[in-house]
Each structure stands twice: as C-alpha cells, then as structure tokens.
Coordinates of C-alpha atoms in Angstrom, one line a residue:
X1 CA -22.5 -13.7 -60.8
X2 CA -22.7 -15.7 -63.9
X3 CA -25.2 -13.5 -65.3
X4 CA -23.9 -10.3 -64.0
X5 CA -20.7 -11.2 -66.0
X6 CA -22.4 -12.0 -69.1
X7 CA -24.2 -8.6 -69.5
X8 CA -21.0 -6.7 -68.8
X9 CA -19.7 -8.8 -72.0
X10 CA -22.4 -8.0 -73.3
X11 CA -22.4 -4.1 -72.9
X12 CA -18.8 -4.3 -73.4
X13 CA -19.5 -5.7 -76.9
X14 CA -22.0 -3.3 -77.9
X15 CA -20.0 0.0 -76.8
X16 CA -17.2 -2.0 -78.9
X17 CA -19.6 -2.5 -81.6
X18 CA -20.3 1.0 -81.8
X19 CA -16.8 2.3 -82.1
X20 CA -16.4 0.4 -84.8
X21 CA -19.3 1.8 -86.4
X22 CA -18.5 5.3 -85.6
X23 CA -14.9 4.7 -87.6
X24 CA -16.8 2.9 -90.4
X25 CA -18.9 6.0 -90.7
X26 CA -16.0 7.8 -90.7
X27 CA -14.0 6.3 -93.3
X28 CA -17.1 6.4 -95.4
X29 CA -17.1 10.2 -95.9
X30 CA -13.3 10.3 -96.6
X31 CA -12.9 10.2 -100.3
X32 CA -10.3 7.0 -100.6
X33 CA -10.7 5.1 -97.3
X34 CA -13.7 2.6 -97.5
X35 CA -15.7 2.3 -94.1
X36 CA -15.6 -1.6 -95.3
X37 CA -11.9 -1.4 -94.8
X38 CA -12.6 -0.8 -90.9
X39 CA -14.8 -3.2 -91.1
X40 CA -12.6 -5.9 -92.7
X41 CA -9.6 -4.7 -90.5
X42 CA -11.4 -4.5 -87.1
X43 CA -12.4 -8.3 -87.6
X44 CA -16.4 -7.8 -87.9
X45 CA -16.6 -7.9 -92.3
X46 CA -18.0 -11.5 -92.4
X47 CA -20.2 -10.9 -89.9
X48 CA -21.4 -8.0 -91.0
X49 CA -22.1 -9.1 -94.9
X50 CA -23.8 -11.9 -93.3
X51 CA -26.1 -10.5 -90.8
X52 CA -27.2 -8.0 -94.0
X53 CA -27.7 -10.9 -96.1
X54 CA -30.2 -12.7 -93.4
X55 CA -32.6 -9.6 -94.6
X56 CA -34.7 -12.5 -96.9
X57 CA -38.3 -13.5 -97.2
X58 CA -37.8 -15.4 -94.4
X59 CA -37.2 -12.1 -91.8
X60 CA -40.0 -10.3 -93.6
X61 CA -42.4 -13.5 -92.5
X62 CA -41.2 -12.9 -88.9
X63 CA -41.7 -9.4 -88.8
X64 CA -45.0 -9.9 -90.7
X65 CA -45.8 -12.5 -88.2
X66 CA -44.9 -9.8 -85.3
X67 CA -42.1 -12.6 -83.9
X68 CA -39.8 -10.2 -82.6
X69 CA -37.6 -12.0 -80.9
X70 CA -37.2 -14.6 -83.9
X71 CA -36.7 -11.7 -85.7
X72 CA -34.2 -10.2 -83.7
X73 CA -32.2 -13.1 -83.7
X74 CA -32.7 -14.2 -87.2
X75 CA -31.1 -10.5 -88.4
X76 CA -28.2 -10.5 -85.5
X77 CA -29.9 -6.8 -85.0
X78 CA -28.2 -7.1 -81.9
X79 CA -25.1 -6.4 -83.9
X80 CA -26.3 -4.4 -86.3
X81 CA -28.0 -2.2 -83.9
X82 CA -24.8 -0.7 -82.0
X83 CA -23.0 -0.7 -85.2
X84 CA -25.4 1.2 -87.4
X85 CA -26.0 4.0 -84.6
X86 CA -22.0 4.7 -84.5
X87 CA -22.2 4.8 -88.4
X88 CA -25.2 7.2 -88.3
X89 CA -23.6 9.5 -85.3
X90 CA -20.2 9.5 -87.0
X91 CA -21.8 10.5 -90.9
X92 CA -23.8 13.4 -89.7
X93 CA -21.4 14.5 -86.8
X94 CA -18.3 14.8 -89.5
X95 CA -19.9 15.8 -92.4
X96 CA -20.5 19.4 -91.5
X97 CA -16.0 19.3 -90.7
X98 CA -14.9 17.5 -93.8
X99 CA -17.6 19.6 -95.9
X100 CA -15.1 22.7 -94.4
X101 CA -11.9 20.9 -94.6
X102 CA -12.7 20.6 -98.1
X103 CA -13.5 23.8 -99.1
X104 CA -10.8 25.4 -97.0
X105 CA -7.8 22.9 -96.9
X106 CA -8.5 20.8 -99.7
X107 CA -4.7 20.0 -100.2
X108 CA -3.9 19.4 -96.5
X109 CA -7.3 17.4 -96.3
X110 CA -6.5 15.0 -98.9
X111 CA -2.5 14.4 -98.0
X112 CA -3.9 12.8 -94.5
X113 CA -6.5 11.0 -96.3
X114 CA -3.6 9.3 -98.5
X115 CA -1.8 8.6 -95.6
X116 CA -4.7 6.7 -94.0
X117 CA -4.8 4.5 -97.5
X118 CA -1.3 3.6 -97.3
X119 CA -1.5 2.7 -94.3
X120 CA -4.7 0.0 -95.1
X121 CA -2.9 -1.6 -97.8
X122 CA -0.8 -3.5 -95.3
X123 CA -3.9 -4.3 -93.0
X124 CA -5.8 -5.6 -96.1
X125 CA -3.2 -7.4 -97.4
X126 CA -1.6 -9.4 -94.2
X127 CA -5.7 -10.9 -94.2
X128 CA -4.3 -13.5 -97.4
X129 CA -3.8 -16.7 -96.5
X130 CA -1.5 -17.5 -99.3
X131 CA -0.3 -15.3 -101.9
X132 CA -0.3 -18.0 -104.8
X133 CA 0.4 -16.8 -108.3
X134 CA -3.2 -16.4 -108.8
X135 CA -3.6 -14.3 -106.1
X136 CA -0.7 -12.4 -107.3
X137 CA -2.4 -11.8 -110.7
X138 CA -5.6 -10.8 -108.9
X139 CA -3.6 -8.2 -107.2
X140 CA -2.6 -6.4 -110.1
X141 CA -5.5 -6.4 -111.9
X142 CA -7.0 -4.9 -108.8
X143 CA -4.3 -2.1 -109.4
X144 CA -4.8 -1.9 -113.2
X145 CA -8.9 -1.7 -112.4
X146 CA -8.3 1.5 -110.1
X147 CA -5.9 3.2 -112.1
X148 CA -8.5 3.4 -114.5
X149 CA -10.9 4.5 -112.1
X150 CA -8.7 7.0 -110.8
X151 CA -8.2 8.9 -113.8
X152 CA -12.2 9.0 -114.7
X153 CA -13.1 13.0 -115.0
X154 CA -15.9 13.2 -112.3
X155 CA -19.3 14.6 -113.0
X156 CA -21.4 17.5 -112.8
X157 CA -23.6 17.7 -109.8
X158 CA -26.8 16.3 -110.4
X159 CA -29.8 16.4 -108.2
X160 CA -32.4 14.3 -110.1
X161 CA -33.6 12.0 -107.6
X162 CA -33.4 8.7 -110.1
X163 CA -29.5 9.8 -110.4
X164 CA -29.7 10.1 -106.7
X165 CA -30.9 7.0 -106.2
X166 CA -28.2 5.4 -108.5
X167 CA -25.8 6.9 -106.7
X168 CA -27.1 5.5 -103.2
X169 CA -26.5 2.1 -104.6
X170 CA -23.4 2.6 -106.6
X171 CA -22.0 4.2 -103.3
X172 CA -23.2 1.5 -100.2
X173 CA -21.9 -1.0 -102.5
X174 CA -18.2 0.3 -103.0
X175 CA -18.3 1.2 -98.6
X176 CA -18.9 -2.3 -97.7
X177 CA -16.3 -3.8 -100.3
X178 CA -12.5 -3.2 -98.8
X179 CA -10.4 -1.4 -101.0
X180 CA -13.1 1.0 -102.3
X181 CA -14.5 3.8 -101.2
X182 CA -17.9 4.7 -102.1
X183 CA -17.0 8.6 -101.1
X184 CA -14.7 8.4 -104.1
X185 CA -17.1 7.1 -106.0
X186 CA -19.8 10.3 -105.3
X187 CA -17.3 12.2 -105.8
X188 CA -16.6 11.0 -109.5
X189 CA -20.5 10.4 -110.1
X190 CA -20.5 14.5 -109.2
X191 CA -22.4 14.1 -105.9
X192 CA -19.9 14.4 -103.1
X193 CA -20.4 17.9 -101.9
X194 CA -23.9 17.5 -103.3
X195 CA -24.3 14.7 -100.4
X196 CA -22.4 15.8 -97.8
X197 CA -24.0 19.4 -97.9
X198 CA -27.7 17.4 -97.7
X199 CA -26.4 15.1 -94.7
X200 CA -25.1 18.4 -92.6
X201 CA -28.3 20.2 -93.2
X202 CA -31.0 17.7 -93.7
X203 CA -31.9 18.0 -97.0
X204 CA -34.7 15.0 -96.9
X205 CA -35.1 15.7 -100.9
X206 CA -31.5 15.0 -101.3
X207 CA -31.6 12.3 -98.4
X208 CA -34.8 9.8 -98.9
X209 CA -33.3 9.1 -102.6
X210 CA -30.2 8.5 -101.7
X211 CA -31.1 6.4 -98.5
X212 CA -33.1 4.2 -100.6
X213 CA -30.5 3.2 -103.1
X214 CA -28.1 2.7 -100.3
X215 CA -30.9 -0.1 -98.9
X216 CA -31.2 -1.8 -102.1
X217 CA -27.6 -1.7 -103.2
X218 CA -27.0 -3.0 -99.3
X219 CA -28.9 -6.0 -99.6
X220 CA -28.3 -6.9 -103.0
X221 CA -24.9 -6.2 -102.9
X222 CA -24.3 -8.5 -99.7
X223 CA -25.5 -11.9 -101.1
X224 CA -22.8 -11.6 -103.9
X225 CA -19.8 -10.3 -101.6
X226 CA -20.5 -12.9 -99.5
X227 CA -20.6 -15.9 -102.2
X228 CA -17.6 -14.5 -103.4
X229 CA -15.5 -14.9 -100.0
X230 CA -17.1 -17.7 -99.4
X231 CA -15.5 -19.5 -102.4
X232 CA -12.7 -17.3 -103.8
X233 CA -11.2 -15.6 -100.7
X234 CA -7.6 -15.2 -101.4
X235 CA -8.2 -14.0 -104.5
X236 CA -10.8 -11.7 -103.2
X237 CA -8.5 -9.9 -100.8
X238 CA -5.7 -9.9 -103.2
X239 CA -8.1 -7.9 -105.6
X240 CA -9.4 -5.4 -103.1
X241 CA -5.7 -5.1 -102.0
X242 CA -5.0 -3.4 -105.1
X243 CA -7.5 -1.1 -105.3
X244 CA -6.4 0.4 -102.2
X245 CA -2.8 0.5 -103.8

C-alpha cells in the first residue's frame, strides 16, 4: 500500500510538473510574460535554477562513467524531465497560433498579453519578505531599467547563425529570470517572427543555432541567478518586480 501510494505521488507530481512546464512554455512565446514568471509564481523557480546549475564537471564524470542512476539523481532529471517535455509541447504547439494572432490581431493579441503582465506584478511582488527601503530603491530602478528597454527600436531580422546564436542566449537568459521576457527580447534583437516561424515549421538552420545558445546561456546563466537569490533575495524580487511594471 505504502508503495502503491508513493507512485501515485509520484505520477501525480510529474503530470503536475508538466503543466507547469506546458504554461512556462507558454509564457515564453508571449512577448512580455516571462515563462520564469510561472515558474517563480507556481513555486518550482529555486528548484528549477538549481537542478540547471547541478549540470557541472561533476554530472559530465557520471555520464562519462555511464552511472545513470547517479546521474539521474545528481541532475533531479526527474524534475526536469516532465517539465521540459510540457515546455517543448507547449512552444511548438502555440507557436504556429500566436505566429497568426500576430499577424491578424496584433492589437487584440497584445491587450491580453498586457493583462497577463499586470496581473504578475502582484504575484511577483507578494514573494518579498520585507519591503525595506532598499528593496524599495531596487524596485524602481527595476522600473527605470525597463523603461529604457521598452523604448529600444527593435532590429532588423537577421538570420546569421552567430546572431542566432546570441540571441539563443540573450533570450533563455531573460525566460528564466521573472520579470523578463525573453520573447520581448527577440522581438527587439529582430528575431521574433524570425523564431517563431522556424519553430512552427522546423527550420533546423534557424533551430540548431538558436538551441545552442539557449544551452549555454541556460547553464551559465543559472550559477549567477542562483548566487544572487541566494544572498540578495529581497532585493532580487523587488528588482524583477519592476520590470514587470
């Protein structure tokens, strides 16, 4: 009984998991909501930053060393697992709809994706444990930072695969930090459309590029977001809470 019960958990956690993903994946292809929001507001965020992090020198000796079960554990892929494949399923099963919406309804499209950022600032916000006059500060240069951002005139489209490649990390490393959203960012490096056309019809030349730089950026990326909530947390959130403002 005792075991039956713990692979329901179990099963119940990985369809959980999942979800979770498949909304991350979602928010990730809506210019403005960051799929590291959902992650942050859904309770997994630290877990997830971590269990990227644990890809070291020290997984790629147990891989090397064909321990798979050390392996397995070492890199929580049983958490990553379920959560990647909702991502992946969500990205390539919206992108084809939003690449519409876009051309179609662009002005309809984007009012419900303001209302889905409004609505996170309060999510990301009520995460601060105390809003001390730092944090307060932090806050409003998180404001002032994406103001700035928000008025950048985006680029041309650009298909070189070294700009590619740039954006794949510039991107991965804006969807996992709350607050910004590394669709807005394509779009203002010029690659938006550029991307989601290649997802929806499987432009690898587009694809391998980009996927690369969205590894490196991933890992890279991790190590400092998690030193940085590990010792400046309030002030973290405060900051990310006014980027989503």
């Amino acid at each position: 009984l005792h075991a039956t019960m713990s692979k329901l958990q179990s099963t119940r956690r990985q369809i959980g998991l999942a979800l979770k993903g498949a909304a991350m994946g979602a928010a990730n292809v809506i210019p403005g909501v960051s799929g590291g929001t959902i992650a942050f507001i859904t309770g997994i965020y630290e877990e997830l930053i971590n269990s990227i992090k644990s890809f070291d020198l020290d997984a790629l000796k147990l891989a090397a060393g064909f321990k798979v079960k050390e392996f397995i554990d070492y890199t929580n892929l049983k958490f990553l697992i379920p959560l990647g494949i909702g991502v992946v399923v969500s990205i390539f099963s919206l992108a084809k709809l939003l690449e519409y919406l876009f051309i179609n309804h662009e002005k309809l499209t984007l009012a419900f994706f303001f209302g889905l950022i409004v609505s996170s600032i309060y999510l990301v916000a009520k995460q601060i444990g105390k809003w001390s006059p730092g944090a307060i500060v932090m806050l409003l240069v998180g404001i002032g930072i994406a103001w700035g951002i928000a008025f950048l005139k985006p680029a041309q489209p650009d298909n070189n695969p070294l700009w590619v490649f740039l954006c794949g990390i510039v991107a991965i490393s804006s969807m996992i930090l709350p607050g910004l959203s590394g669709s807005y960012v394509l779009l203002i490096m010029g690659n938006y459309l550029l991307v989601m056309k290649a997802i929806g019809s499987f432009k690898f030349d587009i694809l391998i590029p980009l996927a690369l730089g969205c590894g490196a950026g991933l890992v890279g990326f991790s190590h400092l977001i998690s030193y940085i909530f590990k010792h400046f947390r309030d002030g973290t959130i405060a900051l990310l809470t006014g980027f989503v403002a």
